[in-house]
Coordinates of C-alpha atoms and ligand atoms in Angstrom, one line a residue:
M1 CA 189.6 84.0 77.3
R2 CA 187.4 85.9 79.9
T3 CA 187.7 89.6 80.5
P4 CA 190.1 90.3 83.2
L5 CA 188.7 91.2 86.6
R6 CA 191.8 93.7 87.1
F7 CA 190.5 95.8 84.4
I8 CA 186.8 95.8 85.5
T9 CA 187.4 96.7 89.0
R10 CA 189.5 99.4 87.6
S11 CA 187.3 100.5 85.0
C12 CA 183.9 100.7 86.7
K13 CA 183.2 101.1 90.5
T14 CA 180.0 100.3 90.3
V15 CA 180.6 96.3 89.3
G16 CA 178.1 94.0 90.0
S17 CA 177.6 90.1 89.6
W18 CA 178.5 90.5 85.6
Q19 CA 181.6 91.4 85.7
Q20 CA 182.9 89.6 88.8
G21 CA 182.3 86.4 86.9
A22 CA 179.2 85.1 87.8
F23 CA 178.8 83.8 84.5
L24 CA 181.1 81.1 85.3
T25 CA 178.4 79.0 87.2
P26 CA 175.6 78.0 84.8
F27 CA 171.9 78.5 85.1
P28 CA 170.9 76.5 88.4
T29 CA 168.3 74.4 87.4
Q30 CA 168.9 73.4 83.6
C31 CA 167.6 70.4 83.3
R32 CA 164.5 67.8 84.4
I33 CA 165.5 64.0 84.1
R34 CA 166.3 63.1 87.5
R35 CA 168.8 60.1 88.4
T36 CA 167.8 57.3 90.2
S37 CA 170.0 55.4 92.4
S38 CA 170.7 52.7 89.3
D39 CA 171.5 55.7 87.4
V40 CA 168.1 55.3 85.0
C41 CA 166.8 58.8 83.9
K42 CA 163.2 59.5 85.1
E43 CA 161.6 62.1 83.0
E44 CA 159.6 65.2 85.4
K45 CA 155.9 65.1 84.7
S46 CA 153.6 67.7 85.0
Y47 CA 149.9 68.1 85.3
V48 CA 148.2 71.2 85.0
T49 CA 144.4 71.8 84.9
T50 CA 141.6 74.5 84.2
P51 CA 138.5 74.5 85.8
I52 CA 135.9 72.8 83.2
F53 CA 133.8 75.6 81.9
Y54 CA 129.9 75.6 82.3
V55 CA 127.9 75.2 79.1
N56 CA 125.0 77.3 80.4
A57 CA 126.7 80.6 78.5
S58 CA 129.3 81.2 75.7
P59 CA 132.6 81.8 77.0
H60 CA 134.1 85.6 78.2
L61 CA 137.1 86.9 78.9
G62 CA 137.3 85.5 82.4
H63 CA 137.2 81.9 81.1
L64 CA 140.2 82.6 79.1
Y65 CA 142.2 83.7 81.5
S66 CA 142.2 81.0 83.8
A67 CA 142.5 78.6 80.6
L68 CA 145.8 81.3 79.6
L69 CA 147.4 81.2 82.8
A70 CA 147.2 77.4 82.5
D71 CA 148.3 77.7 79.0
C72 CA 151.4 79.3 80.2
M73 CA 152.5 76.6 82.6
H74 CA 151.9 73.9 80.7
R75 CA 154.2 75.9 77.8
Y76 CA 156.6 76.7 80.4
K77 CA 157.4 73.3 81.9
L78 CA 157.4 71.8 78.4
L79 CA 160.5 74.7 77.9
R80 CA 161.5 73.0 80.6
G81 CA 162.0 69.7 79.4
F82 CA 158.8 68.1 81.5
N83 CA 156.7 65.8 80.1
S84 CA 154.1 68.4 80.7
R85 CA 149.9 67.4 80.4
F86 CA 147.4 70.4 80.1
A87 CA 143.7 69.6 80.9
T88 CA 141.0 71.5 79.9
G89 CA 137.0 71.2 79.2
T90 CA 133.7 71.7 79.5
D91 CA 130.9 71.4 82.7
E92 CA 127.8 69.7 81.5
H93 CA 126.0 68.2 84.3
G94 CA 123.8 70.2 86.4
L95 CA 120.0 72.2 86.7
K96 CA 121.3 75.2 85.0
I97 CA 122.4 73.8 81.7
Q98 CA 118.9 71.6 81.5
Q99 CA 117.9 75.0 81.9
A100 CA 119.4 76.6 79.3
A101 CA 119.2 73.9 76.9
D102 CA 114.9 74.3 77.4
A103 CA 115.1 78.0 76.8
A104 CA 117.4 77.2 73.5
G105 CA 114.7 74.0 72.5
E106 CA 117.2 71.5 72.4
D107 CA 117.9 68.3 73.9
P108 CA 120.9 68.8 76.6
L109 CA 123.7 66.8 75.2
T110 CA 123.0 68.8 71.6
F111 CA 122.9 71.8 73.6
C112 CA 126.1 71.2 75.3
T113 CA 128.2 69.9 72.5
G114 CA 127.3 73.1 70.9
V115 CA 128.9 75.4 73.6
S116 CA 131.8 73.0 74.2
Q117 CA 132.8 73.4 70.7
S118 CA 132.6 76.7 71.1
F119 CA 135.1 76.6 74.5
R120 CA 137.6 74.7 71.8
R121 CA 136.9 76.9 69.2
L122 CA 138.3 79.9 71.5
F123 CA 141.1 78.0 73.0
S124 CA 142.4 77.1 69.4
S125 CA 141.9 80.9 68.5
C126 CA 144.4 82.1 71.3
S127 CA 146.9 79.2 71.3
V128 CA 145.5 77.3 74.5
S129 CA 147.4 74.0 73.6
F130 CA 145.9 71.7 75.7
T131 CA 146.6 68.0 75.7
D132 CA 143.5 66.6 77.4
Y133 CA 139.8 67.8 76.6
I134 CA 137.1 67.0 78.7
R135 CA 133.4 66.6 78.8
T136 CA 131.6 65.1 81.6
T137 CA 129.2 63.9 79.5
E138 CA 131.3 61.6 78.5
E139 CA 131.5 57.9 79.0
R140 CA 134.7 57.8 80.7
H141 CA 133.6 60.2 83.0
R142 CA 130.8 58.6 84.0
R143 CA 133.0 55.5 84.7
A144 CA 135.1 57.4 87.0
V145 CA 132.7 59.4 88.8
E146 CA 130.8 55.5 89.8
H147 CA 134.3 54.4 90.9
F148 CA 134.7 57.6 92.9
W149 CA 131.4 57.5 94.8
C150 CA 131.4 53.9 94.9
T151 CA 135.0 54.2 97.0
L152 CA 133.5 56.8 99.2
R153 CA 130.5 54.8 99.8
D154 CA 132.6 51.7 100.7
K155 CA 134.7 53.5 103.2
G156 CA 131.7 54.7 104.9
L157 CA 131.9 57.8 104.0
I158 CA 128.6 58.6 102.4
Y159 CA 125.7 57.6 104.4
K160 CA 121.9 58.5 103.3
G161 CA 120.5 61.5 105.6
S162 CA 117.8 63.9 105.6
Y163 CA 118.5 67.6 104.5
E164 CA 116.8 70.7 105.3
G165 CA 117.8 74.2 105.0
W166 CA 118.2 77.0 102.9
Y167 CA 118.9 75.8 98.9
S168 CA 120.1 78.2 96.0
T169 CA 118.9 76.9 93.1
P170 CA 121.2 79.2 90.1
D171 CA 124.2 78.0 92.5
E172 CA 122.9 74.8 93.1
S173 CA 124.1 74.6 96.8
F174 CA 122.4 74.1 100.5
L175 CA 123.3 76.9 102.6
T176 CA 123.9 77.7 106.5
S177 CA 121.4 80.2 108.0
T178 CA 124.9 82.7 108.6
Q179 CA 125.4 82.1 104.9
V180 CA 121.8 84.0 103.5
A181 CA 120.3 87.3 104.2
D182 CA 117.1 89.3 103.8
T183 CA 116.2 91.2 101.1
V184 CA 113.4 92.3 98.9
D185 CA 112.9 91.0 95.5
T186 CA 112.0 93.4 92.3
T187 CA 108.1 93.2 93.7
G188 CA 108.9 94.8 96.7
Q189 CA 108.3 91.0 98.2
A190 CA 110.5 90.0 101.6
V191 CA 113.2 87.0 100.2
K192 CA 116.0 85.7 101.2
V193 CA 119.5 85.8 99.6
S194 CA 122.7 83.9 99.1
L195 CA 125.6 86.4 100.6
E196 CA 128.1 84.9 98.4
S197 CA 126.1 84.9 95.2
G198 CA 123.2 87.3 95.8
H199 CA 121.2 84.3 94.3
K200 CA 117.3 83.6 95.8
V201 CA 116.9 80.9 98.1
E202 CA 114.8 78.6 99.2
W203 CA 113.7 76.2 102.5
L204 CA 113.8 72.8 101.3
K205 CA 113.7 69.5 103.0
E206 CA 114.6 65.9 101.1
E207 CA 116.5 62.9 101.6
N208 CA 120.2 63.0 100.3
Y209 CA 123.2 61.6 100.4
M210 CA 125.9 62.6 102.6
F211 CA 129.9 63.2 102.7
R212 CA 131.1 62.9 106.5
L213 CA 133.2 66.2 105.3
S214 CA 133.0 67.4 109.3
A215 CA 135.6 64.4 109.6
F216 CA 138.1 66.3 107.4
R217 CA 138.8 69.4 109.3
T218 CA 142.0 67.9 111.1
P219 CA 143.2 65.9 108.1
L220 CA 143.0 69.2 105.7
L221 CA 144.7 71.3 108.7
D222 CA 147.4 68.7 108.5
W223 CA 147.5 69.1 105.0
L224 CA 147.9 72.4 104.6
Q225 CA 150.4 72.9 107.4
K226 CA 152.6 70.2 105.9
S227 CA 152.7 71.6 102.3
P228 CA 152.6 75.6 103.2
D229 CA 153.0 75.8 99.0
A230 CA 149.4 73.7 98.2
I231 CA 147.2 76.8 98.2
Q232 CA 148.9 80.3 96.3
P233 CA 148.8 83.1 96.5
E234 CA 149.1 83.3 100.2
R235 CA 146.1 85.6 100.8
F236 CA 144.2 82.3 99.2
R237 CA 145.9 80.5 101.5
Q238 CA 144.9 82.5 104.4
D239 CA 141.1 82.6 103.3
V240 CA 140.9 78.6 102.8
L241 CA 142.4 78.4 106.8
Q242 CA 140.0 81.1 108.0
W243 CA 137.0 78.5 106.6
L244 CA 138.5 75.9 108.6
Q245 CA 138.6 77.5 111.8
D246 CA 134.4 77.6 110.9
D247 CA 132.6 74.3 111.5
L248 CA 132.5 72.1 108.5
P249 CA 129.0 70.1 108.4
D250 CA 128.4 67.4 106.3
L251 CA 128.3 67.7 102.7
S252 CA 124.9 67.0 100.8
V253 CA 126.4 64.9 97.6
S254 CA 123.0 63.8 95.7
R255 CA 119.9 65.5 94.6
Q256 CA 116.7 63.7 94.0
R257 CA 116.3 62.6 90.5
S258 CA 112.7 64.0 90.4
R259 CA 114.4 67.9 90.7
L260 CA 117.8 66.9 88.5
Q261 CA 117.6 64.2 85.6
W262 CA 120.7 66.0 84.0
G263 CA 123.5 64.3 85.9
I264 CA 125.0 60.9 86.7
P265 CA 122.8 58.6 88.8
V266 CA 123.8 57.6 92.3
P267 CA 125.4 54.0 91.6
G268 CA 122.4 51.7 93.0
D269 CA 120.0 54.1 93.6
P270 CA 118.1 55.7 90.5
D271 CA 116.2 58.1 92.2
H272 CA 119.1 60.3 93.1
T273 CA 121.3 62.2 91.2
V274 CA 125.7 62.8 91.9
Y275 CA 125.9 66.4 93.1
V276 CA 127.3 68.6 90.3
W277 CA 130.3 69.6 91.9
L278 CA 131.3 66.0 92.9
D279 CA 130.9 65.1 89.3
A280 CA 132.6 68.0 88.3
L281 CA 135.6 67.6 90.5
V282 CA 136.7 64.3 89.2
N283 CA 136.9 65.2 86.0
Y284 CA 140.9 66.0 86.8
L285 CA 141.1 62.3 87.6
T286 CA 139.1 60.9 84.9
V287 CA 141.6 62.7 82.7
V288 CA 144.5 61.0 83.7
G289 CA 142.9 57.6 83.4
Y290 CA 141.2 56.8 87.2
P291 CA 141.2 54.5 88.2
D292 CA 143.3 52.4 86.4
D293 CA 146.3 54.2 85.5
H294 CA 146.3 57.9 87.5
N295 CA 148.8 57.0 89.8
Q296 CA 151.8 58.8 87.7
W297 CA 150.0 61.5 86.6
W298 CA 148.3 62.4 89.6
N299 CA 151.2 63.7 92.7
V300 CA 152.1 66.4 90.5
T301 CA 148.9 68.0 89.9
R302 CA 148.8 71.8 89.6
H303 CA 144.8 73.0 89.4
I304 CA 144.1 76.6 88.4
V305 CA 141.0 78.1 89.7
G306 CA 139.1 81.6 89.9
K307 CA 138.8 82.8 93.4
D308 CA 135.0 82.2 93.6
I309 CA 135.2 78.1 93.5
L310 CA 138.2 77.8 95.6
K311 CA 136.0 76.6 98.4
F312 CA 135.0 73.3 96.2
H313 CA 138.9 72.7 95.1
A314 CA 140.7 73.7 98.3
I315 CA 138.3 72.2 100.7
Y316 CA 135.7 69.9 99.5
W317 CA 138.0 68.2 96.8
P318 CA 140.7 67.5 99.0
A319 CA 138.4 66.2 101.8
F320 CA 137.0 63.7 98.9
L321 CA 140.1 62.7 97.4
L322 CA 141.8 61.9 101.2
G323 CA 138.6 60.3 101.7
A324 CA 138.9 57.9 98.7
G325 CA 142.7 57.2 99.9
L326 CA 144.3 59.6 97.4
P327 CA 146.7 62.6 98.0
P328 CA 145.3 66.1 97.4
P329 CA 146.1 68.6 94.6
R330 CA 150.2 69.3 94.5
R331 CA 149.3 72.8 94.3
I332 CA 146.1 75.3 93.5
H333 CA 146.6 78.2 92.4
A334 CA 143.8 80.9 92.9
H335 CA 143.1 83.7 90.6
S336 CA 141.3 87.1 91.0
H337 CA 138.6 88.7 88.3
W338 CA 138.4 90.7 85.8
T339 CA 136.1 93.6 86.0
V340 CA 134.9 95.9 83.0
S341 CA 135.8 99.6 83.0
G342 CA 135.6 98.8 87.2
T343 CA 132.2 97.1 87.1
K344 CA 131.5 93.7 87.3
M345 CA 131.4 91.2 84.3
S346 CA 128.0 89.7 84.2
K347 CA 125.4 88.8 82.0
S348 CA 122.4 91.0 83.3
L349 CA 124.5 93.9 83.0
G350 CA 125.4 93.3 79.3
N351 CA 129.1 94.0 79.8
V352 CA 130.5 90.8 78.8
V353 CA 134.1 90.9 77.1
D354 CA 133.6 88.7 74.7
P355 CA 137.4 87.0 74.0
F356 CA 136.9 86.2 70.2
A357 CA 136.0 89.8 69.8
C358 CA 139.2 90.9 71.3
S359 CA 141.6 88.6 70.0
R360 CA 140.5 89.2 66.4
A361 CA 141.1 93.1 67.5
F362 CA 144.1 92.8 69.5
T363 CA 145.8 89.6 67.9
A364 CA 145.7 86.1 69.8
D365 CA 149.3 87.1 71.1
G366 CA 148.2 90.7 71.8
L367 CA 145.6 89.6 74.0
R368 CA 147.5 86.6 75.6
Y369 CA 149.8 89.5 76.4
F370 CA 147.8 92.1 78.4
L371 CA 145.6 89.8 80.0
L372 CA 148.9 87.8 81.3
R373 CA 150.9 91.0 82.1
R374 CA 148.3 92.7 83.7
G375 CA 146.5 90.2 85.8
V376 CA 147.6 90.0 89.3
P377 CA 146.1 86.5 90.9
D378 CA 146.1 88.3 94.1
S379 CA 143.5 91.5 93.1
D380 CA 140.7 92.1 90.7
C381 CA 141.6 93.9 87.7
D382 CA 140.1 95.9 85.1
Y383 CA 140.1 95.5 81.3
T384 CA 139.0 98.2 79.0
D385 CA 140.1 98.7 75.5
H386 CA 141.8 101.4 75.2
K387 CA 144.4 99.9 78.3
V388 CA 145.0 97.2 75.5
A389 CA 145.7 99.0 72.9
K390 CA 148.1 101.1 75.2
L391 CA 149.8 98.4 77.0
L392 CA 150.5 96.5 73.5
N393 CA 151.7 99.6 71.5
A394 CA 154.3 100.3 74.3
E395 CA 155.6 97.2 75.0
L396 CA 155.3 94.4 72.0
A397 CA 155.5 97.1 69.2
D398 CA 157.8 100.3 70.6
S399 CA 160.0 98.4 73.2
L400 CA 160.4 95.1 72.5
G401 CA 159.5 95.5 67.8
G402 CA 161.3 98.9 68.2
L403 CA 164.4 97.0 69.6
L404 CA 164.6 94.2 67.1
N405 CA 164.1 96.6 64.2
R406 CA 166.8 99.0 65.1
C407 CA 169.6 95.8 65.0
A408 CA 168.1 94.1 62.8
A409 CA 168.1 96.6 60.0
P410 CA 170.6 96.6 57.1
A411 CA 171.3 100.3 58.3
L412 CA 172.9 99.1 61.6
N413 CA 173.2 95.4 60.5
P414 CA 174.4 95.9 56.9
T415 CA 175.7 92.1 56.9
Q416 CA 172.1 90.5 58.0
T417 CA 173.8 88.6 60.4
Y418 CA 174.8 88.0 64.3
P419 CA 178.1 90.3 64.2
P420 CA 181.2 89.0 66.1
F421 CA 181.8 89.9 69.9
C422 CA 185.3 90.9 70.5
P423 CA 185.8 90.3 74.4
P424 CA 188.1 93.4 74.8
S425 CA 185.9 95.9 73.2
F426 CA 182.9 95.2 76.0
P427 CA 184.3 96.2 78.1
S428 CA 186.3 98.6 76.2
E429 CA 190.4 98.0 77.7
W430 CA 191.5 101.2 75.6
D431 CA 189.0 103.5 75.3
G432 CA 186.3 102.6 78.0
R433 CA 183.3 102.9 75.9
A434 CA 181.5 100.5 78.2
V435 CA 179.6 102.8 81.2
P436 CA 178.1 101.4 84.4
E437 CA 175.0 101.5 82.9
D438 CA 176.0 98.9 80.6
Y439 CA 177.0 96.3 83.0
R440 CA 173.9 97.0 85.5
M441 CA 171.9 96.0 82.4
L442 CA 173.9 92.8 81.8
D443 CA 173.6 91.8 84.9
A444 CA 170.2 92.4 84.8
V445 CA 169.8 90.1 81.8
Q446 CA 172.0 87.3 83.0
S447 CA 170.0 87.3 86.3
L448 CA 166.3 87.2 84.2
P449 CA 166.0 83.6 83.6
T450 CA 165.9 83.0 87.3
S451 CA 163.5 85.4 88.5
V452 CA 161.1 84.5 85.6
E453 CA 161.5 80.9 86.7
R454 CA 160.8 82.0 90.1
H455 CA 157.5 84.0 88.9
Y456 CA 156.3 81.5 86.2
E457 CA 156.7 78.7 89.0
S458 CA 154.3 80.7 90.9
L459 CA 152.4 81.4 87.9
H460 CA 153.2 85.5 89.0
V461 CA 153.2 86.2 85.6
H462 CA 152.8 89.7 85.3
K463 CA 155.8 89.9 87.7
A464 CA 157.8 87.7 85.0
L465 CA 156.3 89.9 82.1
E466 CA 157.8 93.1 84.1
D467 CA 160.8 91.7 84.8
I468 CA 161.5 91.0 81.0
A469 CA 159.8 94.2 80.0
S470 CA 162.3 96.3 82.3
C471 CA 165.3 94.8 80.6
V472 CA 163.6 95.1 77.3
R473 CA 163.5 98.9 78.4
Q474 CA 167.4 98.9 79.8
T475 CA 168.6 97.3 76.5
N476 CA 166.6 99.8 74.3
G477 CA 168.9 102.8 76.9
F478 CA 171.8 100.7 75.8
V479 CA 171.5 101.2 72.2
Q480 CA 170.2 104.8 72.4
R481 CA 172.7 105.6 75.0
H482 CA 175.7 104.6 72.5
A483 CA 174.0 105.7 69.3
P484 CA 175.6 103.2 67.2
W485 CA 174.3 104.8 64.0
K486 CA 176.5 107.5 64.6
L487 CA 180.0 105.4 64.4
N488 CA 182.0 105.2 61.4
G489 CA 181.3 101.8 60.3
K490 CA 184.8 102.0 58.2
D491 CA 187.1 103.1 61.3
S492 CA 188.2 99.5 62.8
G493 CA 187.4 100.5 66.5
D494 CA 184.1 101.7 65.8
R495 CA 183.5 98.8 63.4
R496 CA 184.4 96.7 66.7
W497 CA 182.3 99.0 68.5
L498 CA 179.3 98.6 66.5
D499 CA 179.3 95.2 66.3
A500 CA 180.0 94.6 70.0
I501 CA 176.6 96.5 70.5
V502 CA 174.5 94.6 68.0
H503 CA 175.8 91.4 68.8
V504 CA 174.7 92.0 72.7
S505 CA 171.7 93.7 71.8
L506 CA 170.7 90.7 69.9
E507 CA 171.7 88.2 72.7
C508 CA 169.7 90.0 74.6
L509 CA 166.3 89.8 72.3
R510 CA 167.4 86.2 72.3
I511 CA 166.8 85.5 75.8
Y512 CA 163.9 88.0 75.8
G513 CA 162.1 85.5 73.0
T514 CA 162.7 82.8 74.7
L515 CA 161.7 83.6 78.2
L516 CA 158.4 85.0 75.9
Q517 CA 157.5 81.8 74.4
P518 CA 154.7 80.6 77.4
V519 CA 153.0 84.2 77.0
V520 CA 153.5 85.0 73.4
P521 CA 154.0 82.2 71.0
Q522 CA 153.9 83.4 67.8
V523 CA 155.7 86.6 68.5
A524 CA 158.5 84.8 70.5
D525 CA 158.2 82.6 67.0
K526 CA 158.8 85.4 65.1
L527 CA 161.5 87.4 67.0
L528 CA 163.6 84.2 67.3
S529 CA 163.1 83.2 63.7
R530 CA 164.5 86.4 62.5
L531 CA 167.3 86.1 64.8
G532 CA 168.1 82.7 63.4
V533 CA 167.4 81.0 66.0
G534 CA 166.7 77.5 65.1
A535 CA 163.6 75.3 66.8
D536 CA 165.7 73.4 68.9
E537 CA 167.5 76.3 70.1
R538 CA 164.9 78.3 72.1
K539 CA 164.6 75.8 75.6
W540 CA 165.5 76.5 78.6
T541 CA 168.8 75.0 79.0
D542 CA 169.9 77.7 75.5
L543 CA 169.8 80.4 77.8
D544 CA 173.3 80.8 78.2
F545 CA 173.5 84.7 77.6
L546 CA 176.3 86.2 76.1
P547 CA 178.9 83.4 76.0
S548 CA 181.5 85.3 73.9
Y549 CA 182.1 87.5 77.0
R550 CA 183.8 84.4 78.5
G551 CA 185.9 83.8 76.2
K552 CA 183.3 80.9 75.1
D553 CA 181.9 80.1 71.3
C554 CA 178.6 81.6 70.8
P555 CA 176.7 79.7 68.1
F556 CA 174.7 82.2 66.7
R557 CA 177.9 84.7 66.1
G558 CA 178.1 85.0 62.0
R559 CA 175.1 83.2 61.7
T560 CA 172.9 84.9 59.0
L561 CA 169.5 86.6 60.2
G562 CA 166.2 85.0 59.3
P563 CA 164.5 86.1 56.1
D564 CA 161.1 87.4 57.6
T565 CA 161.8 91.5 58.3
G566 CA 158.1 92.1 59.0
V567 CA 157.2 94.2 62.0
L568 CA 157.2 91.8 64.8
F569 CA 153.8 93.8 66.2
N570 CA 151.8 96.1 64.5
R571 CA 150.6 99.4 66.5
L572 CA 147.4 99.8 67.2
E573 CA 145.6 103.1 66.3
S574 CA 145.1 104.3 69.9
P575 CA 145.1 108.1 71.0
S576 CA 147.9 109.6 73.0
G577 CA 147.4 108.9 76.2
D578 CA 143.8 110.5 76.9
K579 CA 140.5 108.2 77.7
Q580 CA 139.2 108.2 74.4
K581 CA 138.9 104.6 72.7
P582 CA 140.7 103.2 70.1
K583 CA 139.0 104.3 67.1
K584 CA 139.6 101.0 65.1
I585 CA 138.7 98.4 67.9
K586 CA 135.6 100.8 69.6
K587 CA 133.2 98.7 67.6
Q588 CA 134.7 95.8 69.2
I589 CA 133.6 96.8 72.8
I590 CA 131.0 94.2 73.2
S591 CA 128.0 94.7 75.1
R592 CA 126.5 91.2 74.0
Q593 CA 128.4 88.0 73.5
T594 CA 128.7 87.2 70.0
N595 CA 130.0 83.6 70.1
Ligands
MSP601 N1 132.1 74.6 86.3 C1 132.8 75.3 87.4 C2 134.1 74.7 87.6 C3 134.1 73.5 88.3 S1 135.9 72.7 87.8 C4 135.7 71.1 88.6 C5 132.7 77.0 86.9 N2 132.9 77.1 86.0 S2 133.2 78.5 85.2 O1 132.6 78.1 83.8 O2 131.9 79.5 85.6 O3 134.2 79.1 85.8 C6 134.9 78.6 84.6 C7 136.4 79.6 85.2 O4 136.2 81.0 84.7 C8 136.5 79.5 87.2 O5 138.0 79.5 87.5 C9 136.4 81.5 87.4 O6 136.8 81.9 88.2 C10 136.7 81.9 86.1 N3 135.8 82.7 85.4 C11 134.7 83.5 85.6 N4 134.4 84.9 85.6 C12 135.7 85.6 85.9 C13 136.2 86.9 86.0 N5 135.3 87.5 85.6 N6 137.4 86.8 86.2 C14 138.2 85.9 85.7 N7 137.7 84.5 86.0 C15 136.5 84.5 86.0 O7 132.8 77.4 88.1

């Protein structure tokens, strides 16, 4: 039975879609099984990647952020019923790594293995649920790079040429005269530096293999015109279009072996080493079985990359792929960087934030929530321990945890069940207890999955979390407004109203828990388990909010709540709004990386 429209229009002027029966239409995109003409079910696939991380230094907070965005996308796709792969790993070749291994007094492979394991440890401690882990020193990768190189070479896209120009060893890249600037070094000597990285450059002349990048300016522009959503957010797409207005000189794709031994030799010419960026980019293909078996995954690829490496992913890589006869990535999501107390994070400044220490201080989910809630892909974001504690206390401990605690505590919920919801009690036909704000809250929660879906899809996770946090606040307002603790449980009208309030609030919490799974998997699990929601009832298709309202069966009605009555998220010791650092976590302000 559905609440008659007659009543609604009479009782509440500010009616929204909720009252007007929006619930008659199910959520728009519930199922990811596509039917072909022969009616054979074809599962949809998703393949999401992080950049592979350099192993010349330990993992830091920025690395973790790239990985969390990818993890969130992967978990979201799984919830939507996709067959999803999520690849990450380590970038182990190149001069920087050769030098770091030398400095550590280790052979390069042993050194790489150690740092690569530390990335794996970080990911496992922060619930980064990758399905594939790639190291560029693996044999399968060497085979893929060799095959990719030979394909480009056989198509006449790689030629041997003499290169003369500015070279930055730390960046391992050649630069044009417009990319360098004059300055003085610490001894007062005049030097030239890369405008982009600030690293010193030197004049170099050597014979290299060159890739015909210049031939790809038009194909790249065509690609970006045909796929306007290929690079996101928009401001980064504009950057790429701007870069494509300039000349696109051919690209050096090898280094003399005498200068760089730690890398893959050029097929058929052992005096040269494959350029580290070409080597590294091919990892995305290696993971999905290139050259034998990549097709089924390659056309659903999404790369997540920091803004500093956008040019490599949005210009060089698509050009290499087009040259090799493969489609460019379906989507590239670029993100901005984390600063610390307003300053760029850097080893030399000693302000690198250690993600291991942060996840110990704030829990893995706490750190995940902060980075994804406050990380805005379009612009740089700032990290301080104080901001983390303040946000987590406000949104996870007080707002979400407080709501659960109120509605599941024996005082309001003596039977420890999902209480019944009697449709006439909401809206209350006979005593008009529900007010317009209540309907607005229901509207907001009903449309939440659609907006969260849009934001997860575009990887604007912070916007999804903003919408969820706003709904949690509204549900708390609903409970506060009606003060169910003041109702008389012995009066049948009051009892029905009390049950309706608790039922609606638990339904809201079920929706929030389900939607939060990609961001805070442990907290969401704890919340849903406390509500008695089974492991097989947490998918996108289960986001059917408050079915009792439409007179439909609610599978949770009468369900016994889960036994874990513990606090959902512990408050962190934090001062009330002043700039002082939280005492308990003061020691965790990292001046040096420890792992
Ligand atoms: N090895 C290359 C990527 C090759 S992919 C074929 C590389 N590695 S990296 O370790 O230097 O960076 C990996 C990722 O971490 C990049 O997406 C980079 O943008 C990100 N971050 C590094 N510092 C960062 C911040 N301070 N903040 C956010 N992310 C940042 O580049």
